[in-house]
Backbone as a printed PyTorch tensor [residue, N CA C, xyz], in Angstrom:
tensor([[[  0.7480,  -1.1770,   0.0420],
         [  0.0570,   0.0210,  -0.1070],
         [  0.7770,   1.3490,   0.0800]],

        [[  1.8890,   1.2680,   0.8060],
         [  2.7560,   2.5160,   0.9460],
         [  3.5640,   2.6980,  -0.5220]],

        [[  3.7690,   1.6500,  -1.1970],
         [  4.5870,   1.7350,  -2.4280],
         [  3.7220,   2.4590,  -3.4680]],

        [[  2.4360,   2.0130,  -3.5430],
         [  1.4280,   2.7230,  -4.4380],
         [  1.2420,   4.2040,  -4.0390]],

        [[  1.0210,   4.4150,  -2.7080],
         [  1.0040,   5.7370,  -2.3180],
         [  2.1880,   6.6680,  -2.6000]],

        [[  3.3630,   6.0800,  -2.4230],
         [  4.5440,   6.7600,  -2.7760],
         [  4.7320,   7.0380,  -4.2110]],

        [[  4.3510,   6.0470,  -5.0240],
         [  4.3410,   6.0830,  -6.3910],
         [  3.4150,   7.2210,  -7.0650]],

        [[  2.2660,   7.1390,  -6.5090],
         [  1.1560,   8.1780,  -6.7340],
         [  1.6490,   9.6400,  -6.3790]],

        [[  2.3610,   9.8640,  -5.2050],
         [  2.7990,  11.1110,  -4.8380],
         [  3.8380,  11.6370,  -5.7650]],

        [[  4.8500,  10.6840,  -6.0730],
         [  5.9430,  11.0650,  -6.8650],
         [  5.3940,  11.4880,  -8.4070]],

        [[  4.4490,  10.6710,  -8.8990],
         [  3.8250,  10.9890, -10.1480],
         [  3.0970,  12.3120, -10.2770]],

        [[  2.3530,  12.5430,  -9.1700],
         [  1.5750,  13.6690,  -8.8430],
         [  2.6230,  14.9770,  -8.9840]],

        [[  3.6500,  14.7780,  -8.2740],
         [  4.6680,  15.9810,  -8.2210],
         [  5.2990,  16.2520,  -9.4490]],

        [[  5.6940,  15.1220, -10.1730],
         [  6.2080,  15.3290, -11.5060],
         [  5.2390,  15.9620, -12.5330]],

        [[  3.9430,  15.6140, -12.3880],
         [  2.9750,  16.1740, -13.1080],
         [  2.7370,  17.7610, -12.8620]],

        [[  2.8290,  18.0670, -11.6290],
         [  2.8200,  19.4290, -11.2500],
         [  3.8700,  20.2300, -11.7170]],

        [[  5.2550,  19.6260, -11.7530],
         [  6.3910,  20.3250, -12.2460],
         [  6.2940,  20.4440, -13.8420]],

        [[  5.7660,  19.5050, -14.4930],
         [  5.5480,  19.6290, -15.9610],
         [  4.6090,  20.6080, -16.2800]],

        [[  3.3900,  20.6200, -15.6960],
         [  2.3850,  21.5240, -15.9520],
         [  2.7970,  23.0860, -15.6780]],

        [[  3.2880,  23.2000, -14.5090],
         [  3.8690,  24.5940, -14.1620],
         [  5.0310,  24.9700, -15.0360]],

        [[  5.7910,  24.0420, -15.5480],
         [  6.9300,  24.3550, -16.4960],
         [  6.2200,  24.8450, -17.9560]],

        [[  5.2300,  24.0700, -18.3880],
         [  4.5410,  24.3590, -19.6110],
         [  3.9460,  25.8700, -19.4990]],

        [[  3.1930,  26.1630, -18.4140],
         [  2.6560,  27.3630, -18.1150],
         [  3.5760,  28.4270, -18.1690]],

        [[  4.6400,  28.2920, -17.4780],
         [  5.8260,  29.3410, -17.5060],
         [  6.3390,  29.6950, -18.8030]],

        [[  6.5980,  28.5650, -19.5240],
         [  7.1430,  28.7160, -20.8940],
         [  6.3020,  29.2330, -21.7630]],

        [[  4.9350,  29.1310, -21.7780],
         [  3.9650,  29.6120, -22.6590],
         [  3.7400,  31.2160, -22.3690]],

        [[  3.6070,  31.5000, -20.9560],
         [  3.2440,  32.8990, -20.6570],
         [  4.4560,  33.6760, -20.0370]],

        [[  5.5490,  33.0530, -19.7980],
         [  6.6990,  33.8260, -18.9890],
         [  6.0930,  34.4740, -17.8690]],

        [[  5.3060,  33.7810, -17.0450],
         [  4.4970,  34.2870, -15.8560],
         [  5.4450,  35.0240, -14.9340]],

        [[  6.5290,  34.5900, -14.6500],
         [  7.4090,  35.1270, -13.5510],
         [  7.8740,  36.3540, -13.9210]],

        [[  7.8720,  36.7750, -15.2180],
         [  8.3390,  38.0480, -15.5850],
         [  7.2830,  39.1970, -16.0070]],

        [[  6.2420,  38.8800, -15.4410],
         [  5.0260,  39.8720, -15.6260],
         [  4.7410,  40.6080, -14.4780]],

        [[  4.1690,  41.7180, -14.7780],
         [  3.6840,  42.6340, -13.5380],
         [  2.4550,  41.9770, -13.0680]],

        [[  1.9300,  42.4050, -11.8770],
         [  0.7820,  41.8770, -11.2150],
         [ -0.3270,  42.0420, -12.1490]],

        [[ -0.6290,  43.1560, -12.6730],
         [ -1.7670,  43.4370, -13.5380],
         [ -1.6890,  42.3840, -14.8460]],

        [[ -0.4670,  42.4140, -15.3620],
         [ -0.2830,  41.4580, -16.4640],
         [ -0.6470,  39.9280, -16.1580]],

        [[ -0.1520,  39.5520, -14.9600],
         [ -0.4850,  38.1560, -14.4980],
         [ -1.9940,  37.9950, -14.4050]],

        [[ -2.7880,  38.9540, -13.8500],
         [ -4.2380,  38.7550, -13.8320],
         [ -4.8550,  38.7260, -15.1290]],

        [[ -4.2980,  39.4120, -16.0790],
         [ -4.7130,  39.3480, -17.4210],
         [ -4.5320,  38.1490, -18.1450]],

        [[ -3.6390,  37.2290, -17.6910],
         [ -3.4470,  35.7600, -18.3100],
         [ -4.4710,  34.8830, -17.7990]],

        [[ -5.2320,  35.2670, -16.7900],
         [ -6.2020,  34.3930, -16.3840],
         [ -7.5620,  34.6570, -17.2480]],

        [[ -7.7580,  33.8780, -18.0910],
         [ -8.8870,  34.1780, -19.1780],
         [-10.1690,  33.4320, -18.7540]],

        [[-11.2340,  33.9000, -19.2010],
         [-12.6150,  33.4340, -19.1060],
         [-12.7590,  32.8340, -17.6200]],

        [[-13.1200,  31.7250, -17.4200],
         [-13.5500,  31.1360, -16.1560],
         [-12.3660,  31.2450, -15.0430]],

        [[-11.1260,  31.0950, -15.5850],
         [ -9.9710,  31.1920, -14.6590],
         [ -9.9840,  32.5440, -14.1140]],

        [[-10.1270,  33.5740, -14.9150],
         [-10.1470,  35.1080, -14.2640],
         [-11.4100,  35.0970, -13.4670]],

        [[-12.4230,  34.5470, -13.6860],
         [-13.6190,  34.7510, -12.9590],
         [-13.4040,  34.0820, -11.4710]],

        [[-13.0060,  32.9570, -11.5750],
         [-12.7600,  32.3670, -10.1940],
         [-11.4640,  32.9810,  -9.4820]],

        [[-10.5260,  33.3880, -10.2000],
         [ -9.5640,  34.0820,  -9.5460],
         [ -9.8890,  35.3500,  -8.7540]],

        [[-10.8150,  36.0010,  -9.3660],
         [-11.3700,  37.3260,  -8.8740],
         [-12.0310,  37.0960,  -7.4680]],

        [[-12.6170,  35.9320,  -7.3470],
         [-13.2360,  35.6680,  -6.0300],
         [-12.2350,  35.2160,  -5.0320]],

        [[-11.1800,  34.4720,  -5.4160],
         [-10.0030,  34.2410,  -4.4750],
         [ -9.3160,  35.5990,  -4.1140]],

        [[ -9.1150,  36.4300,  -4.9650],
         [ -8.5920,  37.9150,  -4.7400],
         [ -9.4610,  38.6540,  -3.7330]],

        [[-10.7740,  38.5170,  -3.8420],
         [-11.7430,  39.2470,  -2.9940],
         [-11.3670,  38.7610,  -1.6090]],

        [[-11.1930,  37.4400,  -1.3430],
         [-11.0870,  36.9590,   0.0810],
         [ -9.6010,  37.4670,   0.5210]],

        [[ -8.5080,  37.3530,  -0.3670],
         [ -7.2230,  37.5850,  -0.0820],
         [ -7.0230,  39.1820,   0.3750]],

        [[ -7.6060,  39.9980,  -0.5440],
         [ -7.5250,  41.3970,  -0.2240],
         [ -8.3890,  42.1240,   0.6720]],

        [[ -9.4060,  41.4210,   1.1900],
         [-10.2870,  42.0200,   2.1060],
         [ -9.5490,  42.3080,   3.4350]],

        [[-10.0480,  43.3670,   4.2160],
         [ -9.3430,  43.6420,   5.4900],
         [ -9.3730,  42.4530,   6.3910]],

        [[-10.4860,  41.7290,   6.5090],
         [-10.5250,  40.4610,   7.2720],
         [-11.1570,  39.3360,   6.3180]],

        [[-10.9520,  38.0680,   6.8670],
         [-11.5990,  36.9510,   6.1100],
         [-13.1100,  37.1140,   6.0500]],

        [[-13.7030,  37.5340,   7.1590],
         [-15.2210,  37.7440,   7.2830],
         [-15.6360,  38.7380,   6.3600]],

        [[-14.9330,  39.8680,   6.2090],
         [-15.3230,  40.9910,   5.3180],
         [-15.2910,  40.3660,   3.8340]],

        [[-14.3190,  39.4580,   3.5560],
         [-14.2970,  39.0470,   2.2540],
         [-15.5040,  37.9830,   2.0050]],

        [[-15.6940,  37.1630,   3.0830],
         [-16.9110,  36.2760,   2.8950],
         [-18.2110,  37.0720,   2.7810]],

        [[-18.3540,  38.2020,   3.5370],
         [-19.5790,  39.0780,   3.3270],
         [-19.6930,  39.5170,   1.8960]],

        [[-18.6860,  40.0180,   1.2950],
         [-18.4500,  40.5390,  -0.0960],
         [-18.9920,  39.4720,  -1.0590]],

        [[-18.5990,  38.1650,  -0.7700],
         [-19.1260,  37.1200,  -1.6040],
         [-20.5680,  36.7230,  -1.4650]],

        [[-21.0350,  36.8880,  -0.1420],
         [-22.4190,  36.4530,   0.0550],
         [-23.4080,  37.7340,  -0.4050]],

        [[-22.8730,  38.8630,  -0.4020],
         [-23.7770,  40.0300,  -0.9120],
         [-23.0770,  40.7320,  -2.2630]],

        [[-22.8650,  39.7290,  -3.1260],
         [-22.1140,  40.3460,  -4.4370],
         [-23.0560,  41.0040,  -5.3260]],

        [[-22.7360,  42.3650,  -5.6700],
         [-23.5820,  43.1200,  -6.5640],
         [-22.6920,  43.2800,  -7.9150]],

        [[-21.4750,  42.6030,  -8.0100],
         [-20.7180,  42.8050,  -9.3060],
         [-21.2100,  42.0800, -10.3870]],

        [[-21.8330,  40.9830, -10.2490],
         [-22.2480,  40.0900, -11.3360],
         [-23.5610,  40.4780, -11.9110]],

        [[-24.5770,  40.7840, -11.1010],
         [-25.8710,  41.1200, -11.4820],
         [-26.3650,  42.4500, -10.9000]],

        [[-25.8040,  43.4600, -11.1350],
         [-26.0970,  44.7910, -10.6660],
         [-27.3940,  45.1660, -11.1330]],

        [[-28.1620,  45.6510, -10.2630],
         [-28.2590,  46.1240,  -8.8570],
         [-28.6320,  44.9130,  -7.8970]],

        [[-28.8720,  43.7230,  -8.3800],
         [-29.2950,  42.6620,  -7.5210],
         [-28.1710,  42.1710,  -6.6310]],

        [[-28.4320,  41.7000,  -5.5310],
         [-27.4730,  41.0070,  -4.6400],
         [-27.6550,  39.4990,  -4.9660]],

        [[-26.5590,  38.8370,  -5.0940],
         [-26.4660,  37.4010,  -5.2020],
         [-25.5080,  36.8980,  -4.2640]],

        [[-25.7540,  35.6520,  -3.8500],
         [-24.8110,  34.9300,  -2.9800],
         [-23.9340,  34.0720,  -3.9010]],

        [[-22.6940,  34.6740,  -4.2400],
         [-21.7710,  33.9690,  -5.0910],
         [-21.3780,  32.6310,  -4.6860]],

        [[-21.3010,  32.4260,  -3.2720],
         [-20.8220,  31.2180,  -2.7430],
         [-21.8640,  29.9870,  -3.3770]],

        [[-23.0700,  30.2690,  -3.2020],
         [-24.1020,  29.2460,  -3.6370],
         [-24.1440,  29.2700,  -5.3320]],

        [[-24.2020,  30.4330,  -5.7600],
         [-24.6660,  30.4320,  -7.2200],
         [-23.4270,  29.9300,  -8.0890]],

        [[-22.2020,  30.1680,  -7.7780],
         [-21.1390,  30.0230,  -8.6040],
         [-20.2320,  28.9510,  -7.8690]],

        [[-20.4540,  28.3970,  -6.8430],
         [-19.5880,  27.3220,  -6.0940],
         [-18.0900,  27.7630,  -6.1460]],

        [[-17.9620,  28.8140,  -5.4000],
         [-16.6280,  29.3430,  -5.2800],
         [-15.8910,  28.8640,  -3.9230]],

        [[-16.3980,  27.8770,  -3.3030],
         [-15.8400,  27.3650,  -1.9970],
         [-14.3170,  27.0710,  -2.0950]],

        [[-13.8650,  26.4630,  -3.2890],
         [-12.3670,  26.2270,  -3.3390],
         [-11.6380,  27.5700,  -3.2640]],

        [[-12.1630,  28.3780,  -3.9480],
         [-11.4230,  29.6380,  -3.9260],
         [-11.4770,  30.4320,  -2.6360]],

        [[-12.5130,  30.3090,  -1.9170],
         [-12.5880,  30.6910,  -0.3870],
         [-11.6320,  30.0160,   0.4600]],

        [[-11.4280,  28.7460,   0.2310],
         [-10.5070,  27.8450,   1.0300],
         [ -9.1890,  28.2940,   0.7130]],

        [[ -8.8230,  28.4800,  -0.5340],
         [ -7.2890,  28.8530,  -1.0080],
         [ -7.1900,  30.3040,  -0.4220]],

        [[ -8.1640,  31.1780,  -0.6280],
         [ -7.7990,  32.5740,   0.1110],
         [ -7.6790,  32.5700,   1.4380]],

        [[ -8.3900,  31.7300,   2.0650],
         [ -8.1960,  31.6890,   3.6510],
         [ -6.8270,  31.0710,   3.9350]],

        [[ -6.3860,  30.0120,   3.1730],
         [ -5.1220,  29.4200,   3.3500],
         [ -4.0710,  30.4590,   3.1140]],

        [[ -4.1390,  31.2800,   1.9870],
         [ -3.1080,  32.2240,   1.8060],
         [ -3.0670,  33.3620,   2.8540]],

        [[ -4.2500,  33.6900,   3.3480],
         [ -4.2260,  34.6200,   4.3700],
         [ -3.3980,  34.1280,   5.7640]],

        [[ -3.7060,  32.7190,   6.1100],
         [ -3.0470,  32.2320,   7.0910],
         [ -1.4910,  32.1420,   6.8140]],

        [[ -1.1600,  31.6580,   5.6070],
         [  0.2220,  31.5480,   5.2940],
         [  0.8870,  32.8270,   5.2710]],

        [[  0.3600,  33.9290,   4.8040],
         [  0.9330,  35.2960,   4.7410],
         [  1.0590,  35.8420,   6.2160]],

        [[ -0.0430,  35.6910,   7.0460],
         [  0.1030,  36.2840,   8.2680],
         [  1.0090,  35.5690,   9.2710]],

        [[  1.0970,  34.2000,   9.0890],
         [  2.1690,  33.4180,   9.7440],
         [  3.5130,  33.7740,   9.4770]],

        [[  3.8360,  33.8050,   8.0300],
         [  5.2050,  34.0880,   7.7120],
         [  5.6530,  35.5770,   8.1160]],

        [[  4.7100,  36.4970,   8.1020],
         [  5.0200,  37.7300,   8.6340],
         [  5.2720,  38.0160,   9.9960]],

        [[  4.4440,  37.2010,  10.7960],
         [  4.6250,  37.1940,  12.2920],
         [  5.9680,  36.5650,  12.6270]],

        [[  6.3370,  35.4060,  11.9130],
         [  7.6890,  34.7970,  12.2120],
         [  8.8720,  35.5050,  11.5340]],

        [[  8.5500,  36.5250,  10.7210],
         [  9.6240,  37.4120,  10.2010],
         [ 10.3970,  36.7140,   9.0040]],

        [[  9.7580,  35.7450,   8.2920],
         [ 10.2760,  35.0370,   7.3500],
         [  9.5430,  35.1130,   6.0120]],

        [[  8.8140,  36.1410,   5.8940],
         [  8.0220,  36.3000,   4.5780],
         [  8.9320,  36.6140,   3.4940]],

        [[ 10.2540,  37.1480,   3.6080],
         [ 11.1770,  37.3880,   2.5550],
         [ 11.6480,  36.1420,   1.9970]],

        [[ 11.6550,  35.0450,   2.7940],
         [ 12.1430,  33.7560,   2.2660],
         [ 11.1430,  33.1200,   1.2000]],

        [[  9.9470,  33.5070,   1.3420],
         [  8.7230,  32.9440,   0.4310],
         [  8.3140,  33.8600,  -0.6330]],

        [[  8.9520,  35.1150,  -0.7180],
         [  8.5650,  36.0340,  -1.8050],
         [  9.8460,  36.8200,  -2.1860]],

        [[ 10.1940,  36.7570,  -3.4840],
         [ 11.4530,  37.3530,  -3.9120],
         [ 10.9960,  38.2720,  -4.9850]],

        [[ 11.2050,  39.5860,  -4.9170],
         [ 10.9430,  40.5930,  -5.9480],
         [ 12.1760,  41.2200,  -6.6040]],

        [[ 11.8920,  41.5240,  -7.7760],
         [ 12.9210,  42.1510,  -8.6340],
         [ 12.4350,  42.9520,  -9.6140]],

        [[ 13.1980,  43.8090, -10.1410],
         [ 12.9040,  44.7640, -11.2800],
         [ 13.2370,  44.1310, -12.5380]],

        [[ 12.3400,  44.3880, -13.4980],
         [ 12.4490,  43.9430, -14.8060],
         [ 12.4640,  44.9980, -15.7420]],

        [[ 13.5940,  45.1730, -16.5800],
         [ 13.7000,  46.2370, -17.5660],
         [ 13.0200,  45.6650, -18.7550]],

        [[ 11.9840,  46.5140, -19.2270],
         [ 11.1690,  46.0120, -20.4870],
         [ 11.7250,  46.4200, -21.7380]],

        [[ 12.9410,  47.1970, -21.8300],
         [ 13.4510,  47.5540, -23.0490],
         [ 13.1520,  49.0280, -23.3510]],

        [[ 13.5480,  49.3500, -24.5810],
         [ 13.6940,  50.8050, -24.8490],
         [ 12.2890,  51.5120, -24.8590]],

        [[ 12.0350,  52.5540, -24.2320],
         [ 10.9080,  53.2650, -24.2160],
         [  9.8450,  52.6800, -23.1690]],

        [[ 10.0430,  51.6320, -22.4810],
         [  9.0720,  51.0950, -21.5920],
         [  9.6260,  51.1250, -20.1390]],

        [[  8.6000,  51.5300, -19.3250],
         [  8.9380,  51.5020, -17.8070],
         [  9.3360,  50.1830, -17.2590]],

        [[ 10.2340,  50.0760, -16.3520],
         [ 10.6360,  48.8090, -15.6560],
         [  9.4660,  48.3650, -14.7280]],

        [[  9.2500,  47.2860, -14.3940],
         [  8.2190,  46.6460, -13.5320],
         [  8.7450,  45.9000, -12.5160]],

        [[  8.1170,  45.8050, -11.3950],
         [  8.5590,  44.9440, -10.2690],
         [  7.7260,  43.5740, -10.3810]],

        [[  8.4810,  42.4930, -10.3480],
         [  7.7570,  41.2500, -10.4030],
         [  8.1790,  40.3440,  -9.2210]],

        [[  7.3050,  39.7540,  -8.5950],
         [  7.6220,  38.9580,  -7.4340],
         [  7.2830,  37.4380,  -7.7540]],

        [[  8.0310,  36.5700,  -7.1990],
         [  7.8960,  35.0680,  -7.3720],
         [  7.9070,  34.3710,  -6.0060]],

        [[  7.2940,  33.2280,  -5.8510],
         [  7.4640,  32.4770,  -4.6790],
         [  6.0040,  32.3710,  -4.1590]],

        [[  5.9040,  31.5480,  -3.1000],
         [  4.6150,  31.1290,  -2.4920],
         [  4.0890,  32.2900,  -1.7640]],

        [[  4.8020,  33.2610,  -1.5260],
         [  4.2650,  34.5590,  -0.7880],
         [  3.5290,  35.5530,  -1.7300]],

        [[  3.5330,  35.2160,  -2.9360],
         [  2.8000,  36.1490,  -3.9780],
         [  1.4870,  35.4090,  -4.1350]],

        [[  0.4430,  36.2660,  -4.1400],
         [ -0.9350,  35.7230,  -4.1710],
         [ -1.1510,  34.9900,  -5.4580]],

        [[ -0.7270,  35.4930,  -6.5740],
         [ -1.1230,  34.7310,  -7.7920],
         [ -0.4170,  33.5070,  -7.9780]],

        [[  0.9050,  33.5240,  -7.5870],
         [  1.7810,  32.2150,  -7.5600],
         [  1.1430,  31.1970,  -6.6550]],

        [[  0.7670,  31.6650,  -5.3790],
         [  0.2120,  30.8230,  -4.5480],
         [ -1.1780,  30.0080,  -5.0540]],

        [[ -1.8390,  30.8670,  -5.8190],
         [ -3.0890,  30.2620,  -6.4870],
         [ -2.7880,  29.4060,  -7.3820]],

        [[ -1.8210,  29.7430,  -8.3720],
         [ -1.3950,  28.7030,  -9.4300],
         [ -0.8260,  27.4860,  -8.8420]],

        [[  0.0860,  27.5670,  -7.9080],
         [  0.6020,  26.3300,  -7.2900],
         [ -0.4820,  25.4970,  -6.7170]],

        [[ -1.6070,  25.9630,  -6.0840],
         [ -2.6420,  25.1540,  -5.5600],
         [ -3.4740,  24.7050,  -6.7930]],

        [[ -3.7030,  25.2800,  -7.7760],
         [ -4.4740,  24.8010,  -8.9170],
         [ -3.7640,  23.8510,  -9.5950]],

        [[ -2.4100,  23.8420,  -9.8940],
         [ -1.6140,  22.9190, -10.5280],
         [ -1.6380,  21.6090,  -9.6690]]])
């Protein structure tokens, strides 16, 4: 039994490495600005990522929860419960996990080990942008969980 479990975990990890490598090679995701990263999430991926971002960027988890329960962004001026209507519970869970991860690493003073930021020179006539990589970045955390 442990052999099958070990094999499954090893193959799952190799699959994760392969998919994340394909995504990086296709979009050059690690060298994009935060706005450009969000633009790479198309159609449904962007839709669900927006709910994850609502939880992550809210002042508290409960404020983010309330924003999803009383969502006016989809069918204005009507209020809808996005949790029930669109089944965004996985994004709520991931948003909560990121908040816990971020708060814990900041309290321990090790957040710099999980998020590395650097400037990227875009070339002639373009402003340089700052890009961050690592599990401490909200979009990277989301992608790692999805992959």
